[in-house]
Short mmCIF file of C-alpha atoms in Angstrom, two decimals:
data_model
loop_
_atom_site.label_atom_id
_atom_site.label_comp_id
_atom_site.label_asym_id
_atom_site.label_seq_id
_atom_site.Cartn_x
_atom_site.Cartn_y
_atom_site.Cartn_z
CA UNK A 1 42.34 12.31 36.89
CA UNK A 2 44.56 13.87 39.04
CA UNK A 3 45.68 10.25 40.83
CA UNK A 4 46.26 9.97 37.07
CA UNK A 5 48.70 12.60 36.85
CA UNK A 6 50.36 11.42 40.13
CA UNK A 7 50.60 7.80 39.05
CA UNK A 8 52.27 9.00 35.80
CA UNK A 9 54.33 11.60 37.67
CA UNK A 10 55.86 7.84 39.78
CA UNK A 11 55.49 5.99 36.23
CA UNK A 12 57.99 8.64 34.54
CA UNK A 13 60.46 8.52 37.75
CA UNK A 14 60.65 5.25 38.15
CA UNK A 15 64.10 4.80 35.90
CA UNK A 16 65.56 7.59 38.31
CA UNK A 17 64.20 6.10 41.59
CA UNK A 18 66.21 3.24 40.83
CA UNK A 19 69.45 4.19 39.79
CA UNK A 20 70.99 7.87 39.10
CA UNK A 21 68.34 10.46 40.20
CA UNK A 22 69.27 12.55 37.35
CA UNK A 23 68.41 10.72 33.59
CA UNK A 24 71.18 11.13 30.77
CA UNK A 25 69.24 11.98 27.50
CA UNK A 26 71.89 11.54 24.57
CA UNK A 27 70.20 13.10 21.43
CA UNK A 28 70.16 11.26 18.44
CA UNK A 29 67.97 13.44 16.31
CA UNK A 30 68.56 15.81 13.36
CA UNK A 31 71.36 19.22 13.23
CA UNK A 32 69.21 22.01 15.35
CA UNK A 33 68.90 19.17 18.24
CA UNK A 34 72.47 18.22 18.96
CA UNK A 35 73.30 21.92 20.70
CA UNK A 36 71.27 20.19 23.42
CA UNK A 37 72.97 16.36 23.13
CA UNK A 38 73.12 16.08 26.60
CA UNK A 39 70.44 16.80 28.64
CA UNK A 40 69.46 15.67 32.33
CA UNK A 41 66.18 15.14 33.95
CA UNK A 42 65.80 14.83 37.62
CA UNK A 43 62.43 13.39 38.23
CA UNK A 44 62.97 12.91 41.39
CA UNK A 45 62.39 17.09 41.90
CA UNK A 46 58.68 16.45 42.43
CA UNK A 47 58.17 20.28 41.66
CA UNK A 48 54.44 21.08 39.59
CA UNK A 49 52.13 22.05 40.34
CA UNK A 50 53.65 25.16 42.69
CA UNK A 51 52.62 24.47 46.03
CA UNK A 52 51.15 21.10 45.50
CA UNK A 53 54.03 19.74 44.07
CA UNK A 54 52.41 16.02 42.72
CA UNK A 55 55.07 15.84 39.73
CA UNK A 56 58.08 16.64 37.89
CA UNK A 57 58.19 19.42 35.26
CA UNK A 58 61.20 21.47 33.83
CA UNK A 59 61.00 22.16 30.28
CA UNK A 60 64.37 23.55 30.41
CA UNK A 61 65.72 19.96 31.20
CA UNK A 62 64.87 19.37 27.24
CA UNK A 63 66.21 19.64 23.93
CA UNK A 64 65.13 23.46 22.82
CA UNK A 65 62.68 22.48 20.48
CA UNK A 66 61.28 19.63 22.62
CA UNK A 67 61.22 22.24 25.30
CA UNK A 68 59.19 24.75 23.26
CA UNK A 69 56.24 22.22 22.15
CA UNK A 70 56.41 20.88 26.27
CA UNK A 71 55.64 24.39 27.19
CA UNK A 72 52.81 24.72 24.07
CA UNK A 73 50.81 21.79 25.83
CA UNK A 74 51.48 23.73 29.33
CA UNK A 75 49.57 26.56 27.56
CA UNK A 76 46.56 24.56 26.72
CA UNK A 77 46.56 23.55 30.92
CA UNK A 78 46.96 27.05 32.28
CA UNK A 79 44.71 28.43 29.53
CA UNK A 80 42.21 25.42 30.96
CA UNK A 81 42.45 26.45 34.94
CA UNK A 82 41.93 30.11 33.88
CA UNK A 83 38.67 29.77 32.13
CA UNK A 84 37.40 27.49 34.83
CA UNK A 85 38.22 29.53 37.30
CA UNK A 86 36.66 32.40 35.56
CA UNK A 87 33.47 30.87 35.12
CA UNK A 88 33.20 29.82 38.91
CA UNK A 89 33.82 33.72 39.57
CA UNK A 90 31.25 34.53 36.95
CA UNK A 91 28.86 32.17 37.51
CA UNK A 92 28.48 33.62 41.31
CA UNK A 93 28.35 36.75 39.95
CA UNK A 94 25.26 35.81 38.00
CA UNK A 95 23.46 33.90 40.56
CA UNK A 96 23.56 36.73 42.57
CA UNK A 97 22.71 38.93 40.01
CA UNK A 98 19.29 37.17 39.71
CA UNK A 99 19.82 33.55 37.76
CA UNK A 100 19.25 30.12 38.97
CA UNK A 101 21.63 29.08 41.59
CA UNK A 102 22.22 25.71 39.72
CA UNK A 103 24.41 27.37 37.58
CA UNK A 104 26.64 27.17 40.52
CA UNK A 105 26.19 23.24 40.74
CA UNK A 106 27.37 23.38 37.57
CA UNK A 107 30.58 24.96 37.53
CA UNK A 108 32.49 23.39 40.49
CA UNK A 109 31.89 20.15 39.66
CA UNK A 110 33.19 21.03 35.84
CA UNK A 111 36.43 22.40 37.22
CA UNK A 112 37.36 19.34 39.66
CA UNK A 113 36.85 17.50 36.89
CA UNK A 114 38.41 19.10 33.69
CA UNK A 115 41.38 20.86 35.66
CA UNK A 116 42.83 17.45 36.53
CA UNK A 117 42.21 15.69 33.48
CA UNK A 118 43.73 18.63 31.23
CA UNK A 119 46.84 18.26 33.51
CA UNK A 120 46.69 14.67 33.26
CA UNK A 121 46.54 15.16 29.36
CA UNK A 122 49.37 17.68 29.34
CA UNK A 123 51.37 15.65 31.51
CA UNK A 124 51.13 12.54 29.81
CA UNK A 125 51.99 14.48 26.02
CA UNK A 126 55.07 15.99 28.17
CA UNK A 127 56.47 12.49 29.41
CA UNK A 128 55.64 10.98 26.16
CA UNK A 129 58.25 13.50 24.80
CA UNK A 130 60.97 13.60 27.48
CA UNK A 131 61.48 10.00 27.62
CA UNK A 132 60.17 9.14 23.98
CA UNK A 133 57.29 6.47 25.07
CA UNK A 134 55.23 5.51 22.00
CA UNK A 135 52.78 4.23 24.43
CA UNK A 136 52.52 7.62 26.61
CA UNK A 137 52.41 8.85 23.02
CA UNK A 138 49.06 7.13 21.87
CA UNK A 139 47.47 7.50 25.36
CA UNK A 140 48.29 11.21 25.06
CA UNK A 141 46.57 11.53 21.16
CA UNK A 142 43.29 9.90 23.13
CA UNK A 143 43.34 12.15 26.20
CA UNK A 144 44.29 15.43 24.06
CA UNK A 145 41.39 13.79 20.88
CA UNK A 146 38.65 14.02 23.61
CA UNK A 147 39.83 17.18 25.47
CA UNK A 148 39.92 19.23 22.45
CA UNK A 149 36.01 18.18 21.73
CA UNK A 150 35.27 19.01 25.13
CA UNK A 151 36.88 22.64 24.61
CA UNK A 152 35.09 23.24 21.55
CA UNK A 153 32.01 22.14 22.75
CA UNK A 154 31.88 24.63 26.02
CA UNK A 155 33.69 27.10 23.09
CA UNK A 156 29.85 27.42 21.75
CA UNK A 157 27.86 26.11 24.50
CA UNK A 158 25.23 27.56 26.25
CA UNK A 159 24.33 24.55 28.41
CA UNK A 160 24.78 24.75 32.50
CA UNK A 161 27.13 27.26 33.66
CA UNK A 162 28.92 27.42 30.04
CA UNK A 163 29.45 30.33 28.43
CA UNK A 164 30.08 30.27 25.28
CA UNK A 165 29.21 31.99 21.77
CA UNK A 166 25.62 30.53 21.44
CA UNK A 167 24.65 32.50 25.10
CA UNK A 168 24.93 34.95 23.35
CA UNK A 169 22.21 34.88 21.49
CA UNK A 170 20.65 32.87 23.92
CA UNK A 171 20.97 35.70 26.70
CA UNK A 172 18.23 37.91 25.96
CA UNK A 173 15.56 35.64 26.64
CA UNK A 174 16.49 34.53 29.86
CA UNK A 175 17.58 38.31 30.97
CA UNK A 176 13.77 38.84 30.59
CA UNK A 177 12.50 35.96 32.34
CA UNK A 178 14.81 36.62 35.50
CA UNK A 179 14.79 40.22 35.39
CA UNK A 180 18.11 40.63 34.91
CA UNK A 181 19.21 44.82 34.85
CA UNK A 182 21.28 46.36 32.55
CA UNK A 183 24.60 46.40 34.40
CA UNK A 184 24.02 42.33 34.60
CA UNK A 185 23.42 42.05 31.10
CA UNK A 186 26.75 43.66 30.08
CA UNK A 187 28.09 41.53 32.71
CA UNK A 188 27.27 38.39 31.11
CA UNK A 189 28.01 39.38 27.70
CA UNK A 190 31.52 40.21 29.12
CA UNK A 191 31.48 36.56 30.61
CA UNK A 192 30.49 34.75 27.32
CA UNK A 193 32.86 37.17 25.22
CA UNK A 194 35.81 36.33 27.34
CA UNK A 195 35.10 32.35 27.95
CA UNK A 196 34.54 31.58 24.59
CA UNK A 197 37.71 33.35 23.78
CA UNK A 198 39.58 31.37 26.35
CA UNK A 199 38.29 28.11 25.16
CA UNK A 200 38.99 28.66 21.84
CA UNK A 201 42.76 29.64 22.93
CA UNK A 202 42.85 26.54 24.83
CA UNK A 203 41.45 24.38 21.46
CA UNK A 204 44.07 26.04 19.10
CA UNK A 205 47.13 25.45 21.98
CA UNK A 206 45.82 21.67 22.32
CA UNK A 207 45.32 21.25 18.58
CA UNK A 208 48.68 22.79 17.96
CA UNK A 209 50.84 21.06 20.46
CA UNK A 210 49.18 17.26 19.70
CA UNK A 211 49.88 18.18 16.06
CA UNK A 212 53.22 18.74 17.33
CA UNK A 213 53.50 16.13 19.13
CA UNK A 214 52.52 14.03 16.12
CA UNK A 215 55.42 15.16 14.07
CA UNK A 216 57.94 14.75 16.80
CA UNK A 217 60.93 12.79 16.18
CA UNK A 218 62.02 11.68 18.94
CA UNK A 219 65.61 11.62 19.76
CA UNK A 220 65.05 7.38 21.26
CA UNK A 221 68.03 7.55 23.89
CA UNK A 222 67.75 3.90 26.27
CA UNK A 223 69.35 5.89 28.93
CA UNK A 224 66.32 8.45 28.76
CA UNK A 225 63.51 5.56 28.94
CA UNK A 226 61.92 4.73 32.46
CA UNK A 227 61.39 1.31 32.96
CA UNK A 228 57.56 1.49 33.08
#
């Protein structure tokens, strides 16, 4: 997923590779849109993520309100790499508090896979927009229709390393069968409290911005399009 997010990264700069590195956008959409009628996008500032730098991303470069819903399906991506990172921290904690280690064999594998593809997804709903691809578009709706099931899944799942609601309720058995102590117990109820919040953020932010994204009128300027 993240060759993905590269390939689209080259996909969206191709118009700007070969001709003016910086893309007019001439707005053709409704009143609160021409304040912002002329707007340039350099994608050839390969700039996101910071430090890796495998794309272009500038929400500033866009119309306000186009820049607003491109920064609500950022959200859902940062929200993403948070959790996952949190439940690689907490999942270590556990182990060594006393459960299996394959809990650990289950988170690292989840975040290689799920932080790329959420920035693949976020990527591809943030091109769709800045160049006003119906094709970008749909790909996004199927990348952003299975992402959100994913995030409410692990939003109530037990299962693996997840966190969620149901280990809750699921947590007291397994506390006695690995002899977990009190401190470890709180622990974990902080872990599943705090997850399952996350994922839930990162469900509403998805659902929210593809909804957006739905509605979106886009402002269709040829000089905006990439060739791919």
């Amino acid at each position: 997923m993240a060759g993905q997010a590269t390939t689209l990264g080259k996909s969206a700069m191709g118009g700007a590779l070969h001709g003016d590195s910086s893309l007019k956008v001439a707005s053709k959409t409704p009143e609160r849109f021409r304040a912002d009628a002329v707007t340039s996008i350099d994608w050839s500032n390969i700039n996101y993520p910071p430090g890796i730098r495998l794309v272009h991303f500038n929400p500033d470069e866009l119309p306000t309100p186009v820049a607003r819903l491109a920064r609500v399906l950022h959200g859902m991506f940062v929200v993403t790499s948070i959790v996952l990172l949190a439940n690689i921290v907490h999942s270590v904690v556990l182990v060594i508090g006393g459960l299996p280690a394959s809990r650990i064999g289950y988170t690292i594998p989840s975040a290689f896979i799920l932080t790329p593809a959420s920035g693949a997804t976020f990527y591809q709903g943030y091109v769709a927009l800045a160049i006003s691809d119906e094709k970008k578009k749909k790909r996004y709706f199927l990348f952003q229709s299975i992402f959100l099931t994913v995030a409410l899944f692990l939003f109530v799942s037990p299962l693996g390393s997840a966190n969620g609601l149901l280990a809750l309720s699921s947590m007291q058995s397994k506390i006695q069968r690995y002899h977990l102590s009190s401190g470890m117990h709180t622990f974990w109820v902080y872990a599943a409290g705090l997850e399952s919040t996350l994922w839930f953020t990162a469900f509403l932010l998805g659902a929210y911005g593809m909804a957006g994204v739905r509605r979106f009128n886009p402002y269709h300027s040829e000089a905006s399009r990439s060739p791919a």
